[in-house]
mmCIF file of N, CA and C in Angstrom:
data_model
loop_
_atom_site.group_PDB
_atom_site.id
_atom_site.type_symbol
_atom_site.label_atom_id
_atom_site.label_comp_id
_atom_site.label_asym_id
_atom_site.label_seq_id
_atom_site.Cartn_x
_atom_site.Cartn_y
_atom_site.Cartn_z
ATOM 1 N N MET A 1 54.368 26.623 2.184
ATOM 2 C CA MET A 1 54.117 27.724 3.265
ATOM 3 C C MET A 1 52.990 27.449 3.685
ATOM 4 N N ILE A 2 52.842 28.171 4.904
ATOM 5 C CA ILE A 2 51.763 28.266 5.823
ATOM 6 C C ILE A 2 50.463 28.654 5.610
ATOM 7 N N GLU A 3 49.518 27.795 6.061
ATOM 8 C CA GLU A 3 48.289 28.528 5.064
ATOM 9 C C GLU A 3 47.902 30.232 6.124
ATOM 10 N N GLU A 4 46.994 30.094 5.341
ATOM 11 C CA GLU A 4 45.968 31.240 6.424
ATOM 12 C C GLU A 4 45.386 31.306 7.061
ATOM 13 N N ASN A 5 45.398 30.249 7.294
ATOM 14 C CA ASN A 5 44.611 29.428 8.390
ATOM 15 C C ASN A 5 45.409 30.643 10.167
ATOM 16 N N LYS A 6 44.543 31.693 10.306
ATOM 17 C CA LYS A 6 45.271 31.941 11.565
ATOM 18 C C LYS A 6 44.710 31.348 12.954
ATOM 19 N N VAL A 7 43.984 30.089 13.209
ATOM 20 C CA VAL A 7 43.964 29.671 14.233
ATOM 21 C C VAL A 7 44.102 28.103 14.436
ATOM 22 N N PRO A 8 44.620 27.673 15.852
ATOM 23 C CA PRO A 8 45.077 26.989 16.136
ATOM 24 C C PRO A 8 44.731 25.776 15.278
ATOM 25 N N GLN A 9 45.370 24.761 14.871
ATOM 26 C CA GLN A 9 44.645 23.355 14.170
ATOM 27 C C GLN A 9 45.892 22.492 14.469
ATOM 28 N N LEU A 10 45.326 21.243 14.120
ATOM 29 C CA LEU A 10 45.549 19.783 14.545
ATOM 30 C C LEU A 10 45.074 19.608 13.198
ATOM 31 N N ILE A 11 46.475 18.942 12.776
ATOM 32 C CA ILE A 11 47.163 18.269 11.212
ATOM 33 C C ILE A 11 47.401 16.627 12.386
ATOM 34 N N LYS A 12 46.335 15.914 11.220
ATOM 35 C CA LYS A 12 46.651 14.275 11.840
ATOM 36 C C LYS A 12 47.292 13.719 10.917
ATOM 37 N N GLY A 13 47.863 12.716 11.459
ATOM 38 C CA GLY A 13 48.822 11.578 11.258
ATOM 39 C C GLY A 13 48.309 10.002 11.146
ATOM 40 N N GLY A 14 49.148 9.059 11.551
ATOM 41 C CA GLY A 14 48.775 8.049 11.987
ATOM 42 C C GLY A 14 49.972 7.252 12.091
ATOM 43 N N ILE A 15 49.876 5.728 12.655
ATOM 44 C CA ILE A 15 50.990 4.467 13.048
ATOM 45 C C ILE A 15 50.723 3.786 12.205
ATOM 46 N N TYR A 16 51.648 2.945 11.236
ATOM 47 C CA TYR A 16 51.444 1.848 11.364
ATOM 48 C C TYR A 16 52.252 0.619 11.912
ATOM 49 N N THR A 17 51.479 -0.769 11.983
ATOM 50 C CA THR A 17 52.146 -1.604 12.861
ATOM 51 C C THR A 17 51.923 -2.522 11.970
ATOM 52 N N ASP A 18 53.650 -3.252 11.955
ATOM 53 C CA ASP A 18 53.583 -4.789 11.172
ATOM 54 C C ASP A 18 54.752 -5.469 11.829
ATOM 55 N N GLN A 19 55.064 -6.402 11.301
ATOM 56 C CA GLN A 19 55.760 -7.619 12.089
ATOM 57 C C GLN A 19 57.152 -7.311 12.580
ATOM 58 N N ARG A 20 57.512 -5.995 11.113
ATOM 59 C CA ARG A 20 58.963 -5.188 11.318
ATOM 60 C C ARG A 20 58.887 -4.404 12.507
ATOM 61 N N GLY A 21 57.927 -4.287 13.092
ATOM 62 C CA GLY A 21 57.813 -2.544 14.258
ATOM 63 C C GLY A 21 56.726 -1.733 13.761
ATOM 64 N N GLN A 22 56.944 -0.074 13.562
ATOM 65 C CA GLN A 22 55.924 0.342 13.676
ATOM 66 C C GLN A 22 56.664 1.423 13.045
ATOM 67 N N ILE A 23 56.076 2.861 12.140
ATOM 68 C CA ILE A 23 55.868 3.690 11.660
ATOM 69 C C ILE A 23 54.831 4.824 12.340
ATOM 70 N N SER A 24 55.673 5.561 12.603
ATOM 71 C CA SER A 24 54.611 6.871 12.861
ATOM 72 C C SER A 24 54.746 7.841 12.200
ATOM 73 N N PHE A 25 53.734 8.645 11.041
ATOM 74 C CA PHE A 25 53.823 9.597 10.225
ATOM 75 C C PHE A 25 52.810 10.777 10.446
ATOM 76 N N VAL A 26 53.079 11.818 9.519
ATOM 77 C CA VAL A 26 51.933 12.883 9.496
ATOM 78 C C VAL A 26 52.458 13.476 8.516
ATOM 79 N N ASN A 27 51.875 13.033 6.964
ATOM 80 C CA ASN A 27 51.731 13.129 5.641
ATOM 81 C C ASN A 27 51.293 14.562 5.442
ATOM 82 N N ASP A 28 50.388 15.038 5.552
ATOM 83 C CA ASP A 28 49.860 16.202 5.775
ATOM 84 C C ASP A 28 51.173 17.438 6.433
ATOM 85 N N MET A 29 51.877 17.476 6.821
ATOM 86 C CA MET A 29 52.699 18.567 7.479
ATOM 87 C C MET A 29 53.774 19.051 6.752
ATOM 88 N N LYS A 30 53.618 20.192 6.196
ATOM 89 C CA LYS A 30 54.882 20.872 5.493
ATOM 90 C C LYS A 30 55.986 21.367 6.261
ATOM 91 N N PHE A 31 57.064 21.583 5.531
ATOM 92 C CA PHE A 31 58.355 21.797 5.924
ATOM 93 C C PHE A 31 59.243 22.996 5.320
ATOM 94 N N ASP A 32 58.257 23.365 4.620
ATOM 95 C CA ASP A 32 59.169 24.482 3.737
ATOM 96 C C ASP A 32 59.403 25.936 4.485
ATOM 97 N N ALA A 33 58.493 26.139 5.298
ATOM 98 C CA ALA A 33 58.595 27.418 5.813
ATOM 99 C C ALA A 33 59.434 26.853 7.678
ATOM 100 N N ILE A 34 59.549 25.949 7.641
ATOM 101 C CA ILE A 34 60.293 25.477 8.934
ATOM 102 C C ILE A 34 61.574 25.877 9.000
ATOM 103 N N GLU A 35 62.367 26.545 9.978
ATOM 104 C CA GLU A 35 63.964 27.035 9.997
ATOM 105 C C GLU A 35 64.528 26.241 11.375
ATOM 106 N N ARG A 36 63.631 25.769 12.059
ATOM 107 C CA ARG A 36 64.811 25.300 13.278
ATOM 108 C C ARG A 36 63.531 24.224 13.914
ATOM 109 N N PHE A 37 64.149 23.426 14.618
ATOM 110 C CA PHE A 37 63.321 22.426 15.692
ATOM 111 C C PHE A 37 63.976 22.188 17.123
ATOM 112 N N TYR A 38 63.493 22.124 18.336
ATOM 113 C CA TYR A 38 63.945 21.641 19.514
ATOM 114 C C TYR A 38 63.121 20.265 20.021
ATOM 115 N N ILE A 39 64.039 20.090 20.846
ATOM 116 C CA ILE A 39 63.209 18.504 21.638
ATOM 117 C C ILE A 39 63.007 19.320 23.220
ATOM 118 N N ILE A 40 61.705 19.324 23.521
ATOM 119 C CA ILE A 40 61.419 19.591 25.361
ATOM 120 C C ILE A 40 60.988 18.726 25.837
ATOM 121 N N SER A 41 61.976 18.962 26.949
ATOM 122 C CA SER A 41 61.519 17.839 27.973
ATOM 123 C C SER A 41 61.704 18.409 29.299
ATOM 124 N N ASN A 42 59.883 18.359 29.701
ATOM 125 C CA ASN A 42 60.264 18.983 31.254
ATOM 126 C C ASN A 42 60.772 17.991 32.078
ATOM 127 N N SER A 43 60.813 18.821 33.608
ATOM 128 C CA SER A 43 61.514 17.985 34.779
ATOM 129 C C SER A 43 60.458 17.656 35.044
ATOM 130 N N ALA A 44 60.341 16.387 35.629
ATOM 131 C CA ALA A 44 59.609 15.988 36.875
ATOM 132 C C ALA A 44 59.132 17.188 38.109
ATOM 133 N N GLU A 45 60.291 17.982 38.279
ATOM 134 C CA GLU A 45 59.444 18.780 39.436
ATOM 135 C C GLU A 45 58.973 20.302 39.179
ATOM 136 N N ASN A 46 59.331 20.535 37.506
ATOM 137 C CA ASN A 46 58.554 21.202 36.735
ATOM 138 C C ASN A 46 57.531 20.722 35.974
ATOM 139 N N PRO A 47 56.610 20.371 36.059
ATOM 140 C CA PRO A 47 55.800 19.519 34.666
ATOM 141 C C PRO A 47 55.377 20.875 33.654
ATOM 142 N N LEU A 48 55.305 21.711 34.562
ATOM 143 C CA LEU A 48 54.496 23.079 33.884
ATOM 144 C C LEU A 48 55.425 23.996 32.861
ATOM 145 N N ARG A 49 55.619 24.074 31.682
ATOM 146 C CA ARG A 49 56.544 25.558 31.246
ATOM 147 C C ARG A 49 55.865 26.274 30.315
ATOM 148 N N ALA A 50 55.482 27.793 31.443
ATOM 149 C CA ALA A 50 54.659 28.452 30.886
ATOM 150 C C ALA A 50 55.156 29.884 30.874
ATOM 151 N N TRP A 51 54.806 31.071 30.428
ATOM 152 C CA TRP A 51 53.894 30.987 28.801
ATOM 153 C C TRP A 51 55.043 32.057 28.160
ATOM 154 N N GLN A 52 54.947 31.339 26.930
ATOM 155 C CA GLN A 52 56.139 32.026 25.664
ATOM 156 C C GLN A 52 54.938 32.392 24.550
ATOM 157 N N GLY A 53 54.803 33.835 24.347
ATOM 158 C CA GLY A 53 53.907 34.013 23.307
ATOM 159 C C GLY A 53 54.990 34.300 22.097
ATOM 160 N N HIS A 54 54.370 34.721 20.918
ATOM 161 C CA HIS A 54 55.005 34.398 19.604
ATOM 162 C C HIS A 54 54.167 35.603 18.400
ATOM 163 N N LYS A 55 54.478 36.867 18.688
ATOM 164 C CA LYS A 55 54.113 38.103 17.524
ATOM 165 C C LYS A 55 54.413 37.669 16.090
ATOM 166 N N ILE A 56 55.178 36.790 15.716
ATOM 167 C CA ILE A 56 55.224 36.246 14.286
ATOM 168 C C ILE A 56 55.764 35.034 13.847
ATOM 169 N N ASP A 57 56.280 34.350 14.982
ATOM 170 C CA ASP A 57 56.779 32.687 14.350
ATOM 171 C C ASP A 57 55.340 31.983 14.891
ATOM 172 N N ASN A 58 55.352 31.118 14.150
ATOM 173 C CA ASN A 58 54.590 29.668 14.003
ATOM 174 C C ASN A 58 55.121 29.099 14.334
ATOM 175 N N LYS A 59 54.597 27.823 15.591
ATOM 176 C CA LYS A 59 54.982 26.716 16.081
ATOM 177 C C LYS A 59 54.170 25.686 15.845
ATOM 178 N N PHE A 60 54.888 24.513 16.141
ATOM 179 C CA PHE A 60 54.108 23.088 15.253
ATOM 180 C C PHE A 60 54.787 22.283 16.499
ATOM 181 N N PHE A 61 53.826 21.473 17.267
ATOM 182 C CA PHE A 61 54.390 20.777 18.091
ATOM 183 C C PHE A 61 53.925 19.492 17.653
ATOM 184 N N TYR A 62 55.074 18.228 17.839
ATOM 185 C CA TYR A 62 54.311 17.281 18.140
ATOM 186 C C TYR A 62 55.321 15.714 19.078
ATOM 187 N N CYS A 63 54.613 15.002 19.727
ATOM 188 C CA CYS A 63 55.203 14.825 21.262
ATOM 189 C C CYS A 63 55.448 13.425 20.305
ATOM 190 N N ILE A 64 57.158 12.975 20.613
ATOM 191 C CA ILE A 64 57.455 11.993 20.508
ATOM 192 C C ILE A 64 57.704 10.491 21.832
ATOM 193 N N GLN A 65 57.401 11.403 22.979
ATOM 194 C CA GLN A 65 57.552 10.482 23.808
ATOM 195 C C GLN A 65 56.508 11.067 25.323
ATOM 196 N N GLY A 66 55.854 9.421 25.604
ATOM 197 C CA GLY A 66 54.678 10.109 26.210
ATOM 198 C C GLY A 66 53.501 10.866 25.792
ATOM 199 N N SER A 67 52.883 12.140 27.244
ATOM 200 C CA SER A 67 51.773 12.953 26.151
ATOM 201 C C SER A 67 52.050 14.001 27.200
ATOM 202 N N ILE A 68 51.417 15.053 26.621
ATOM 203 C CA ILE A 68 51.865 16.600 26.600
ATOM 204 C C ILE A 68 50.605 16.994 26.221
ATOM 205 N N ARG A 69 49.887 18.120 27.047
ATOM 206 C CA ARG A 69 48.936 18.473 27.054
ATOM 207 C C ARG A 69 49.871 20.475 26.691
ATOM 208 N N VAL A 70 48.843 20.719 25.195
ATOM 209 C CA VAL A 70 49.591 21.938 25.138
ATOM 210 C C VAL A 70 48.735 23.125 25.296
ATOM 211 N N HIS A 71 48.727 24.288 26.110
ATOM 212 C CA HIS A 71 47.969 25.263 26.216
ATOM 213 C C HIS A 71 48.149 26.435 25.364
ATOM 214 N N PHE A 72 47.099 26.838 24.617
ATOM 215 C CA PHE A 72 47.501 27.921 23.889
ATOM 216 C C PHE A 72 46.412 29.640 24.161
ATOM 217 N N VAL A 73 46.668 30.426 23.923
ATOM 218 C CA VAL A 73 45.392 31.530 24.046
ATOM 219 C C VAL A 73 45.946 32.110 23.206
ATOM 220 N N LYS A 74 44.957 33.438 22.347
ATOM 221 C CA LYS A 74 45.265 33.928 21.559
ATOM 222 C C LYS A 74 45.555 35.484 22.060
ATOM 223 N N VAL A 75 46.445 36.156 22.430
ATOM 224 C CA VAL A 75 47.040 37.357 22.988
ATOM 225 C C VAL A 75 46.818 38.501 22.196
ATOM 226 N N ASP A 76 45.355 39.256 22.912
ATOM 227 C CA ASP A 76 44.816 40.416 22.823
ATOM 228 C C ASP A 76 45.939 41.190 22.148
ATOM 229 N N ASN A 77 46.791 41.738 23.591
ATOM 230 C CA ASN A 77 47.878 42.966 23.185
ATOM 231 C C ASN A 77 48.275 42.351 23.905
ATOM 232 N N TRP A 78 49.715 42.841 23.297
ATOM 233 C CA TRP A 78 51.166 42.282 23.224
ATOM 234 C C TRP A 78 51.836 43.210 24.734
ATOM 235 N N ASP A 79 51.527 44.542 25.122
ATOM 236 C CA ASP A 79 51.983 45.462 25.870
ATOM 237 C C ASP A 79 51.427 44.771 27.614
ATOM 238 N N SER A 80 50.297 44.843 26.953
ATOM 239 C CA SER A 80 49.062 44.405 28.557
ATOM 240 C C SER A 80 48.435 43.979 27.967
ATOM 241 N N PRO A 81 48.682 42.460 28.099
ATOM 242 C CA PRO A 81 46.843 41.212 28.044
ATOM 243 C C PRO A 81 46.208 40.966 28.922
ATOM 244 N N SER A 82 45.306 40.732 28.715
ATOM 245 C CA SER A 82 43.973 40.552 29.588
ATOM 246 C C SER A 82 44.186 39.387 29.955
ATOM 247 N N ARG A 83 43.793 39.255 31.609
ATOM 248 C CA ARG A 83 44.080 38.218 32.321
ATOM 249 C C ARG A 83 42.836 37.217 32.020
ATOM 250 N N ASP A 84 42.124 37.600 31.513
ATOM 251 C CA ASP A 84 40.611 36.298 31.420
ATOM 252 C C ASP A 84 40.984 36.050 30.067
ATOM 253 N N LEU A 85 41.475 36.393 29.275
ATOM 254 C CA LEU A 85 41.150 35.440 28.288
ATOM 255 C C LEU A 85 41.065 33.934 27.866
ATOM 256 N N LYS A 86 40.572 33.544 27.060
ATOM 257 C CA LYS A 86 40.037 31.720 26.882
ATOM 258 C C LYS A 86 41.835 31.068 26.610
ATOM 259 N N VAL A 87 41.860 30.248 27.602
ATOM 260 C CA VAL A 87 42.898 29.489 27.017
ATOM 261 C C VAL A 87 42.201 27.788 26.476
ATOM 262 N N GLU A 88 42.798 27.511 26.058
ATOM 263 C CA GLU A 88 42.542 26.292 25.030
ATOM 264 C C GLU A 88 43.627 25.244 25.234
ATOM 265 N N SER A 89 43.193 24.112 25.371
ATOM 266 C CA SER A 89 44.278 22.973 25.242
ATOM 267 C C SER A 89 44.288 22.139 24.630
ATOM 268 N N LEU A 90 45.122 21.229 24.466
ATOM 269 C CA LEU A 90 44.999 19.691 23.271
ATOM 270 C C LEU A 90 46.203 18.929 23.723
ATOM 271 N N VAL A 91 45.902 17.602 24.292
ATOM 272 C CA VAL A 91 46.681 16.905 24.441
ATOM 273 C C VAL A 91 47.114 16.061 23.068
ATOM 274 N N LEU A 92 48.770 16.199 23.549
ATOM 275 C CA LEU A 92 49.301 15.368 22.194
ATOM 276 C C LEU A 92 49.967 14.386 22.930
ATOM 277 N N SER A 93 49.937 13.205 22.399
ATOM 278 C CA SER A 93 50.663 11.641 22.919
ATOM 279 C C SER A 93 51.080 11.342 21.584
ATOM 280 N N ALA A 94 52.427 10.461 21.924
ATOM 281 C CA ALA A 94 53.285 9.800 20.817
ATOM 282 C C ALA A 94 52.764 8.130 20.664
ATOM 283 N N SER A 95 51.828 7.786 21.709
ATOM 284 C CA SER A 95 50.777 7.187 20.989
ATOM 285 C C SER A 95 49.450 7.545 19.840
ATOM 286 N N GLU A 96 49.589 8.665 19.260
ATOM 287 C CA GLU A 96 48.673 8.981 18.321
ATOM 288 C C GLU A 96 49.591 9.962 17.636
ATOM 289 N N SER A 97 50.074 10.165 16.438
ATOM 290 C CA SER A 97 50.683 10.633 15.627
ATOM 291 C C SER A 97 50.391 11.999 15.249
ATOM 292 N N ASN A 98 50.208 13.170 15.997
ATOM 293 C CA ASN A 98 49.673 14.633 15.164
ATOM 294 C C ASN A 98 50.718 15.270 15.650
ATOM 295 N N VAL A 99 49.961 16.420 14.895
ATOM 296 C CA VAL A 99 50.869 17.650 14.716
ATOM 297 C C VAL A 99 50.156 19.166 15.171
ATOM 298 N N LEU A 100 50.485 19.603 16.345
ATOM 299 C CA LEU A 100 49.509 21.109 16.605
ATOM 300 C C LEU A 100 50.392 22.340 15.829
ATOM 301 N N HIS A 101 49.493 23.323 15.067
ATOM 302 C CA HIS A 101 49.962 23.909 14.440
ATOM 303 C C HIS A 101 49.457 25.558 15.105
ATOM 304 N N ILE A 102 50.423 26.040 15.978
ATOM 305 C CA ILE A 102 49.737 27.411 16.834
ATOM 306 C C ILE A 102 50.296 28.479 15.796
ATOM 307 N N PRO A 103 49.674 29.352 14.958
ATOM 308 C CA PRO A 103 50.121 30.521 14.597
ATOM 309 C C PRO A 103 50.532 31.504 15.269
ATOM 310 N N GLU A 104 51.222 32.388 14.483
ATOM 311 C CA GLU A 104 51.646 33.610 14.948
ATOM 312 C C GLU A 104 50.464 34.374 15.710
ATOM 313 N N GLY A 105 50.875 34.988 16.837
ATOM 314 C CA GLY A 105 49.795 35.998 18.110
ATOM 315 C C GLY A 105 49.350 35.051 18.785
ATOM 316 N N TYR A 106 49.956 33.629 18.922
ATOM 317 C CA TYR A 106 49.564 33.029 20.391
ATOM 318 C C TYR A 106 50.594 33.068 21.414
ATOM 319 N N ALA A 107 49.890 32.913 22.717
ATOM 320 C CA ALA A 107 51.316 32.121 23.633
ATOM 321 C C ALA A 107 51.029 30.935 23.950
ATOM 322 N N ASN A 108 51.606 30.022 24.230
ATOM 323 C CA ASN A 108 50.800 28.606 24.466
ATOM 324 C C ASN A 108 52.490 28.722 26.366
ATOM 325 N N ALA A 109 51.672 27.475 26.416
ATOM 326 C CA ALA A 109 52.328 26.363 28.120
ATOM 327 C C ALA A 109 52.226 24.974 27.606
ATOM 328 N N ILE A 110 53.205 24.617 28.032
ATOM 329 C CA ILE A 110 53.500 22.864 27.611
ATOM 330 C C ILE A 110 53.591 22.292 29.178
ATOM 331 N N GLU A 111 52.844 21.194 29.303
ATOM 332 C CA GLU A 111 52.368 20.709 30.672
ATOM 333 C C GLU A 111 52.369 19.134 30.188
ATOM 334 N N SER A 112 53.598 18.562 30.886
ATOM 335 C CA SER A 112 53.972 17.018 30.492
ATOM 336 C C SER A 112 52.921 16.482 31.816
ATOM 337 N N PHE A 113 52.607 14.845 31.027
ATOM 338 C CA PHE A 113 51.778 14.191 31.656
ATOM 339 C C PHE A 113 52.130 13.012 32.314
ATOM 340 N N GLU A 114 53.622 13.144 31.738
ATOM 341 C CA GLU A 114 54.180 11.375 31.968
ATOM 342 C C GLU A 114 55.483 12.133 32.026
ATOM 343 N N GLU A 115 56.275 11.699 33.287
ATOM 344 C CA GLU A 115 57.537 11.871 33.713
ATOM 345 C C GLU A 115 58.435 11.229 32.424
ATOM 346 N N GLY A 116 59.247 11.794 31.634
ATOM 347 C CA GLY A 116 60.089 11.360 30.509
ATOM 348 C C GLY A 116 58.988 12.015 29.001
ATOM 349 N N SER A 117 58.187 12.569 29.326
ATOM 350 C CA SER A 117 57.652 12.727 28.085
ATOM 351 C C SER A 117 58.633 13.843 27.001
ATOM 352 N N LYS A 118 58.513 13.865 25.972
ATOM 353 C CA LYS A 118 58.978 14.609 24.633
ATOM 354 C C LYS A 118 58.041 15.146 23.659
ATOM 355 N N LEU A 119 58.511 16.399 23.488
ATOM 356 C CA LEU A 119 57.910 17.173 22.399
ATOM 357 C C LEU A 119 59.041 17.635 21.939
ATOM 358 N N MET A 120 58.756 17.898 20.360
ATOM 359 C CA MET A 120 59.500 17.961 19.581
ATOM 360 C C MET A 120 59.104 19.726 18.659
ATOM 361 N N SER A 121 59.553 20.192 18.815
ATOM 362 C CA SER A 121 58.806 21.908 18.500
ATOM 363 C C SER A 121 59.345 22.623 17.438
ATOM 364 N N PHE A 122 58.903 22.544 16.306
ATOM 365 C CA PHE A 122 58.978 23.338 15.177
ATOM 366 C C PHE A 122 59.094 24.578 15.112
ATOM 367 N N SER A 123 59.629 25.560 14.640
ATOM 368 C CA SER A 123 59.786 27.020 14.541
ATOM 369 C C SER A 123 59.897 27.783 12.927
ATOM 370 N N THR A 124 59.048 28.781 12.239
ATOM 371 C CA THR A 124 58.775 29.464 11.355
ATOM 372 C C THR A 124 59.787 30.355 11.349
ATOM 373 N N LEU A 125 60.253 31.170 12.261
ATOM 374 C CA LEU A 125 61.359 32.211 12.618
ATOM 375 C C LEU A 125 62.585 32.081 12.482
ATOM 376 N N PRO A 126 63.443 31.917 12.018
ATOM 377 C CA PRO A 126 65.482 32.053 12.143
ATOM 378 C C PRO A 126 65.730 33.221 13.257
ATOM 379 N N LEU A 127 66.783 31.641 13.755
ATOM 380 C CA LEU A 127 66.711 32.486 14.859
ATOM 381 C C LEU A 127 67.321 33.797 15.522
ATOM 382 N N SER A 128 67.926 34.302 14.289
ATOM 383 C CA SER A 128 68.616 35.826 14.135
ATOM 384 C C SER A 128 67.381 36.597 14.492
ATOM 385 N N ARG A 129 66.015 36.191 14.672
ATOM 386 C CA ARG A 129 64.898 37.453 14.397
ATOM 387 C C ARG A 129 64.062 37.179 16.215
ATOM 388 N N THR A 130 64.742 35.931 16.588
ATOM 389 C CA THR A 130 63.415 36.084 18.176
ATOM 390 C C THR A 130 63.492 36.815 19.145
ATOM 391 N N ALA A 131 64.440 37.812 18.729
ATOM 392 C CA ALA A 131 64.528 38.733 19.961
ATOM 393 C C ALA A 131 63.194 39.396 19.616
ATOM 394 N N GLU A 132 62.966 39.731 18.284
ATOM 395 C CA GLU A 132 61.811 40.522 18.061
ATOM 396 C C GLU A 132 60.540 40.159 18.479
ATOM 397 N N ASP A 133 60.448 38.597 18.082
ATOM 398 C CA ASP A 133 59.573 37.998 18.464
ATOM 399 C C ASP A 133 58.810 37.455 19.970
ATOM 400 N N ASP A 134 59.860 36.584 20.511
ATOM 401 C CA ASP A 134 59.226 35.887 22.191
ATOM 402 C C ASP A 134 59.027 37.228 22.960
ATOM 403 N N VAL A 135 58.329 36.514 23.366
ATOM 404 C CA VAL A 135 57.471 37.932 24.983
ATOM 405 C C VAL A 135 57.138 36.997 25.494
ATOM 406 N N ARG A 136 57.802 36.652 26.971
ATOM 407 C CA ARG A 136 57.643 35.624 28.239
ATOM 408 C C ARG A 136 56.597 36.050 29.079
ATOM 409 N N PHE A 137 55.603 35.579 29.615
ATOM 410 C CA PHE A 137 54.746 35.861 30.190
ATOM 411 C C PHE A 137 54.519 35.278 32.013
ATOM 412 N N GLU A 138 54.328 35.513 32.848
ATOM 413 C CA GLU A 138 54.233 35.066 34.159
ATOM 414 C C GLU A 138 53.995 33.772 34.404
ATOM 415 N N SER A 139 53.497 32.845 34.429
ATOM 416 C CA SER A 139 53.324 31.353 34.433
ATOM 417 C C SER A 139 52.082 31.403 34.863
ATOM 418 N N GLY A 140 51.046 32.217 36.009
ATOM 419 C CA GLY A 140 49.673 32.415 36.679
ATOM 420 C C GLY A 140 49.195 33.428 35.787
ATOM 421 N N MET A 141 49.936 33.753 34.455
ATOM 422 C CA MET A 141 49.185 35.057 33.625
ATOM 423 C C MET A 141 47.889 34.074 33.125
ATOM 424 N N TRP A 142 47.932 33.320 33.019
ATOM 425 C CA TRP A 142 46.454 32.863 32.562
ATOM 426 C C TRP A 142 46.090 31.572 33.022
ATOM 427 N N SER A 143 45.039 30.917 33.790
ATOM 428 C CA SER A 143 44.431 29.842 34.349
ATOM 429 C C SER A 143 44.285 28.883 33.135
ATOM 430 N N ILE A 144 44.800 27.522 33.820
ATOM 431 C CA ILE A 144 44.922 26.540 33.019
ATOM 432 C C ILE A 144 43.832 25.399 34.182
ATOM 433 N N SER A 145 42.566 25.103 33.552
ATOM 434 C CA SER A 145 42.398 23.770 34.451
ATOM 435 C C SER A 145 42.251 22.651 33.629
ATOM 436 N N GLY A 146 42.504 21.606 34.339
ATOM 437 C CA GLY A 146 42.873 20.375 33.795
ATOM 438 C C GLY A 146 41.942 19.450 32.868
#
């Protein structure tokens, strides 16, 4: 199950290379709570996908191609959140095999650094319950600095 840790956490993995090729892994990633996954590719014209919040869903992000910066903010009030909340960011890269866990209660934005970057997103909430969870905010809701 998902740990009681209610703050974003990087789950470190690794990459093994030999004469046969390469294996990327994140052995400490637990899949027992995962219900579904997506692969996200932002367009070259719109490299920033922002802001989507989750009251009860946990998200796990893994970069499978290129590099992507994931921005996240702890939402203080779902009906009228403060615009001056602290935004944190973390870069995920296909050249470093890590998973970012963002627990419920956060909004996130995904920013591609390279054209063709791809991010795998794992969700803990069944699709049938997303209507009660998914909260969209305007793209300029929180300031993202590079």
